[in-house]
XYZ file of C-alpha atoms in Angstrom:
356
model
C 12.495 62.517 -1.220
C 9.111 63.917 -0.195
C 5.993 65.039 -1.960
C 7.326 68.602 -1.968
C 10.092 67.702 -4.434
C 10.534 70.537 -6.912
C 9.413 69.653 -10.421
C 12.205 70.288 -12.895
C 11.881 73.113 -15.354
C 11.522 71.637 -18.807
C 12.783 74.079 -21.403
C 13.502 72.189 -24.598
C 12.762 75.313 -26.688
C 10.311 78.141 -26.566
C 7.238 78.049 -28.771
C 7.867 79.054 -32.419
C 7.698 82.822 -32.755
C 5.337 84.406 -35.320
C 6.915 85.095 -38.680
C 9.872 82.742 -38.191
C 8.684 79.396 -39.495
C 8.192 79.725 -43.254
C 11.495 79.173 -45.019
C 12.739 79.977 -48.499
C 13.642 76.931 -50.609
C 16.678 78.650 -52.132
C 18.148 79.201 -48.677
C 16.787 76.733 -46.167
C 18.185 78.634 -43.186
C 16.612 81.946 -44.226
C 13.286 82.896 -42.683
C 10.896 84.685 -45.023
C 8.041 87.039 -44.407
C 4.556 85.561 -44.063
C 3.028 87.709 -46.821
C 5.325 86.109 -49.419
C 3.403 82.857 -48.903
C 0.017 84.239 -47.891
C -1.737 81.732 -50.165
C 0.134 78.718 -48.770
C -2.009 76.095 -47.054
C -1.167 72.947 -45.169
C -1.117 69.799 -47.307
C -2.451 67.781 -44.370
C -5.369 69.812 -43.055
C -5.927 72.168 -46.012
C -5.935 75.238 -43.794
C -3.834 78.354 -44.239
C -4.339 79.356 -40.620
C -1.412 79.544 -38.210
C 1.025 80.733 -40.916
C 3.749 81.106 -38.286
C 3.715 77.323 -37.937
C 3.733 76.457 -41.642
C 6.939 74.770 -42.772
C 7.889 74.672 -46.459
C 9.500 71.647 -48.065
C 12.911 72.592 -49.466
C 12.252 70.478 -52.573
C 8.598 70.858 -53.591
C 7.761 74.100 -51.710
C 4.550 72.636 -50.297
C 3.511 73.737 -46.823
C 2.876 71.671 -43.691
C 1.880 72.760 -40.207
C 4.457 71.642 -37.673
C 1.657 70.095 -35.632
C 0.048 68.329 -38.609
C 3.189 66.362 -39.415
C 3.594 62.846 -38.058
C 5.715 62.745 -36.036
C 4.912 66.289 -34.904
C 7.758 68.786 -35.165
C 8.054 71.025 -32.127
C 10.258 73.561 -33.907
C 11.831 74.328 -37.269
C 14.550 71.716 -37.930
C 18.118 72.723 -38.652
C 19.297 72.681 -42.267
C 17.192 71.490 -45.179
C 13.852 69.859 -44.510
C 11.955 67.598 -46.898
C 8.318 66.590 -46.654
C 7.380 62.895 -46.362
C 6.878 62.626 -50.157
C 10.283 64.127 -50.973
C 12.298 62.500 -48.210
C 14.687 59.940 -49.660
C 15.671 58.568 -46.241
C 12.414 56.949 -45.200
C 13.870 53.596 -44.168
C 15.221 53.440 -40.628
C 18.667 51.851 -40.395
C 18.662 49.428 -37.475
C 21.743 48.937 -35.350
C 23.049 45.364 -35.767
C 22.030 42.913 -33.050
C 25.656 41.904 -32.505
C 26.954 41.677 -28.967
C 30.469 42.948 -29.649
C 29.169 45.990 -31.519
C 26.720 46.785 -28.719
C 29.445 46.452 -26.084
C 31.647 48.867 -28.044
C 28.829 51.332 -28.752
C 27.848 51.648 -25.086
C 31.421 51.215 -23.794
C 30.421 48.441 -21.404
C 33.216 47.931 -18.917
C 33.250 44.137 -18.835
C 34.445 41.430 -21.227
C 32.201 41.023 -24.268
C 30.684 37.801 -22.917
C 29.672 39.501 -19.693
C 26.231 40.517 -20.958
C 25.323 36.860 -21.264
C 27.160 35.660 -18.183
C 26.824 38.530 -15.747
C 24.914 37.685 -12.604
C 24.480 40.390 -9.978
C 26.692 39.825 -6.967
C 25.532 39.703 -3.391
C 26.190 43.393 -2.877
C 23.977 44.333 -5.823
C 21.283 41.912 -4.715
C 21.424 43.257 -1.200
C 21.074 46.849 -2.343
C 18.269 46.025 -4.738
C 16.460 44.057 -2.070
C 16.589 47.075 0.202
C 14.679 49.034 -2.400
C 12.599 46.243 -3.890
C 9.378 47.514 -2.342
C 8.044 50.966 -1.604
C 9.638 51.777 1.732
C 7.941 54.739 3.344
C 9.847 56.356 6.178
C 8.474 58.998 8.458
C 9.876 61.784 6.297
C 10.338 60.512 2.743
C 10.276 57.694 0.237
C 13.411 56.085 -1.106
C 14.303 55.874 -4.749
C 14.204 52.336 -6.099
C 16.877 51.037 -8.485
C 15.579 49.611 -11.747
C 15.370 45.833 -12.089
C 17.273 44.737 -15.203
C 15.761 42.239 -17.598
C 17.135 38.777 -16.763
C 17.049 37.457 -20.324
C 20.420 38.459 -21.870
C 19.060 38.306 -25.419
C 16.250 40.678 -24.510
C 18.738 43.069 -22.909
C 20.690 43.113 -26.147
C 17.478 43.943 -28.022
C 16.772 46.801 -25.606
C 20.245 48.246 -26.097
C 19.987 47.788 -29.862
C 16.749 49.778 -29.907
C 18.453 52.714 -28.177
C 21.524 52.503 -30.429
C 19.229 52.638 -33.475
C 17.505 55.783 -32.194
C 20.780 57.494 -31.283
C 22.250 56.781 -34.719
C 19.130 58.177 -36.392
C 19.435 61.307 -34.251
C 23.147 61.658 -35.027
C 24.130 61.475 -31.356
C 26.743 59.519 -29.410
C 25.787 57.609 -26.284
C 26.586 59.224 -22.957
C 25.145 58.437 -19.552
C 26.709 61.452 -17.823
C 26.606 65.209 -18.205
C 29.327 66.269 -20.634
C 31.411 69.426 -20.480
C 32.819 70.529 -23.827
C 35.513 73.204 -24.316
C 33.850 76.414 -25.464
C 30.649 75.656 -23.533
C 29.953 75.924 -19.814
C 32.722 74.428 -17.634
C 31.914 71.961 -14.894
C 32.725 74.605 -12.288
C 29.682 76.559 -13.516
C 27.360 73.755 -12.377
C 27.058 74.899 -8.780
C 23.760 73.914 -7.168
C 24.080 76.601 -4.489
C 23.457 79.217 -7.190
C 19.907 77.957 -7.845
C 17.588 80.949 -7.509
C 14.959 79.275 -5.329
C 17.204 76.676 -3.753
C 17.539 73.019 -4.727
C 16.725 69.925 -2.719
C 19.737 67.809 -1.826
C 19.534 64.170 -2.896
C 19.826 62.019 0.217
C 22.763 59.706 0.819
C 20.600 56.608 0.265
C 19.158 57.940 -2.990
C 22.592 59.035 -4.187
C 23.768 55.461 -3.633
C 20.779 54.195 -5.627
C 21.597 56.580 -8.475
C 25.197 55.385 -8.514
C 24.092 51.744 -8.347
C 21.970 52.255 -11.471
C 24.894 53.928 -13.238
C 27.254 51.107 -12.314
C 24.799 48.435 -13.439
C 24.536 50.068 -16.852
C 28.316 50.234 -17.159
C 28.353 46.477 -16.638
C 25.646 45.715 -19.194
C 22.736 45.570 -16.757
C 20.082 47.591 -18.572
C 16.783 49.116 -17.414
C 13.757 47.307 -18.891
C 13.063 49.899 -21.592
C 12.578 49.606 -25.348
C 12.829 52.459 -27.849
C 10.284 52.089 -30.657
C 9.419 54.229 -33.655
C 5.835 55.405 -33.904
C 4.644 57.112 -37.131
C 2.748 59.694 -35.072
C 5.114 60.294 -32.165
C 8.488 59.433 -33.665
C 10.911 57.627 -31.378
C 9.319 56.860 -28.047
C 10.080 54.649 -25.053
C 8.071 51.696 -23.731
C 8.375 49.777 -20.482
C 9.576 46.262 -21.280
C 8.580 44.981 -17.837
C 6.531 46.152 -14.866
C 8.168 49.205 -13.275
C 7.359 50.089 -9.679
C 6.335 53.523 -8.505
C 9.352 55.674 -7.521
C 11.808 53.653 -9.599
C 14.849 55.472 -10.982
C 14.414 55.479 -14.778
C 17.352 57.526 -16.061
C 19.243 60.766 -15.717
C 18.708 63.474 -18.330
C 22.149 64.032 -19.835
C 23.864 65.889 -22.650
C 26.286 68.775 -23.187
C 26.039 71.479 -20.524
C 25.983 75.019 -21.868
C 24.974 78.522 -20.840
C 21.403 79.346 -21.791
C 22.578 82.609 -23.365
C 24.620 80.598 -25.860
C 21.511 78.670 -26.926
C 18.915 81.388 -27.406
C 19.016 80.901 -31.188
C 19.160 77.116 -30.930
C 16.220 75.502 -32.747
C 16.647 72.069 -31.201
C 13.675 70.703 -29.281
C 15.355 68.874 -26.404
C 17.025 71.455 -24.170
C 16.479 70.879 -20.469
C 16.861 73.478 -17.750
C 19.699 72.543 -15.402
C 20.317 75.674 -13.329
C 18.343 78.906 -12.946
C 20.164 81.651 -11.078
C 19.635 85.279 -10.150
C 22.135 86.134 -12.892
C 20.753 85.037 -16.303
C 24.290 84.867 -17.704
C 24.932 81.908 -15.372
C 21.796 79.906 -16.230
C 22.606 76.423 -17.557
C 20.816 74.007 -19.887
C 21.424 70.409 -20.975
C 21.702 69.964 -24.746
C 21.363 66.294 -25.805
C 21.717 66.794 -29.563
C 25.279 65.399 -29.707
C 25.614 63.284 -26.550
C 22.585 61.659 -24.958
C 20.907 58.571 -23.548
C 17.380 57.153 -23.538
C 15.961 60.233 -21.769
C 16.021 62.146 -25.051
C 13.388 59.824 -26.540
C 10.865 59.889 -23.687
C 7.934 61.937 -24.929
C 5.887 64.621 -23.262
C 2.217 64.771 -22.440
C -0.328 67.151 -23.917
C -0.890 69.054 -20.702
C -3.846 70.937 -22.202
C -6.218 67.955 -22.087
C -7.348 65.595 -19.296
C -6.534 62.586 -21.495
C -3.031 63.902 -22.070
C -2.446 64.478 -18.377
C -3.535 60.922 -17.569
C -0.674 59.577 -19.683
C 1.952 60.940 -17.325
C 3.786 58.159 -15.498
C 7.133 59.856 -14.845
C 8.161 63.004 -13.047
C 11.212 65.074 -13.878
C 13.069 66.404 -10.836
C 16.238 68.374 -10.206
C 18.527 67.637 -7.279
C 21.723 68.835 -5.711
C 24.002 65.790 -5.973
C 27.355 66.380 -4.293
C 27.044 70.111 -4.973
C 26.096 69.797 -8.659
C 22.686 70.068 -10.340
C 21.365 66.824 -11.801
C 18.061 66.036 -13.533
C 16.402 62.672 -12.857
C 13.390 60.938 -14.401
C 11.502 58.874 -11.831
C 8.353 56.742 -12.082
C 5.477 58.495 -10.313
C 3.196 55.434 -10.368
C 3.352 51.749 -11.239
C 3.927 51.300 -14.977
C 2.611 48.309 -16.926
C 4.716 46.307 -19.360
C 4.185 47.768 -22.844
C 3.065 51.151 -21.495
C 4.786 54.159 -23.042
C 6.626 56.583 -20.823
C 5.546 60.227 -20.612
C 6.254 63.227 -18.421
C 5.316 66.892 -18.377
C 7.804 68.874 -20.472
C 6.723 72.133 -18.918
C 6.881 71.527 -15.179
C 5.702 74.973 -14.133
C 7.373 77.130 -16.802
C 4.832 76.465 -19.579
C 7.340 77.406 -22.275
C 7.091 74.261 -24.358
C 4.164 74.064 -26.835
C 2.343 70.785 -26.162
C -1.209 71.608 -27.254
C -0.828 69.558 -30.465
C 0.823 66.524 -28.860
C -1.042 63.263 -29.479
């Protein structure tokens, strides 16, 4: 993997379109014209500017800018929306710190006591040793596998934090791309169709990717903790030092045709495949099936301070003929540091100017 690696296109959703954000309380899915609420101002900042980004509470009818809310909303949420004062579900339900429940939730493929007793075998140790430092060849750098937390209790806490976030988001855990009947079939994910070509993941790096997947199946977890921040919402922190060029996670979810998702108001769609035929373009939709990648936040790429936060890069690869999206550390990351990457890559479709 060289410095010329193509940065993945980050779609999530396009910026809110003028005249589509204000919603009528009597029908929360109905968009209303701006002049009906021309005197509406934001309860947070007091301004009536940016009416296209004013969201009305479906209970009290008060207005809030999407970017003034904490956490910020990137787009109009599906269904009814209630402001912080009217929301009756303010308390976050935490997933129980019970080993058997965690094993079942993540479908760990070892006996329930394996999380406490599992010790990496010689093969795993050998492979991890090979990538334990930044090995620079003449042509490229090798991906490093993550180093799992050794303390089994802490690993359980890490998994519990992700389970809590997934439950709050209404999603099931999946660590692979999922293909659902009625959406794009797996045969549609053909890397050779990529409009500008796609870099092939090397044999060594493919082995590292698979090693990370296998470790997670066995209860060996990357040193990451999902936390809830009142300003940013769910976000991900490094729970140990992470080396530059370490494999963090794959971006996963349901694979669908982009054309099927043009009216989707979710904020987490990821570009998977861009072809010369728009009807064949694919996106990853993590709203129903996802992993920790969904909760890694983006930088404000309009400010120098925002750009300095970036410690991951999002890259697309041809892996055995299929498109895959990987999140990789692009510098050493301190313990306790939050993870960020650039949602836009080079498309600049995702509105990040109000990100904290």
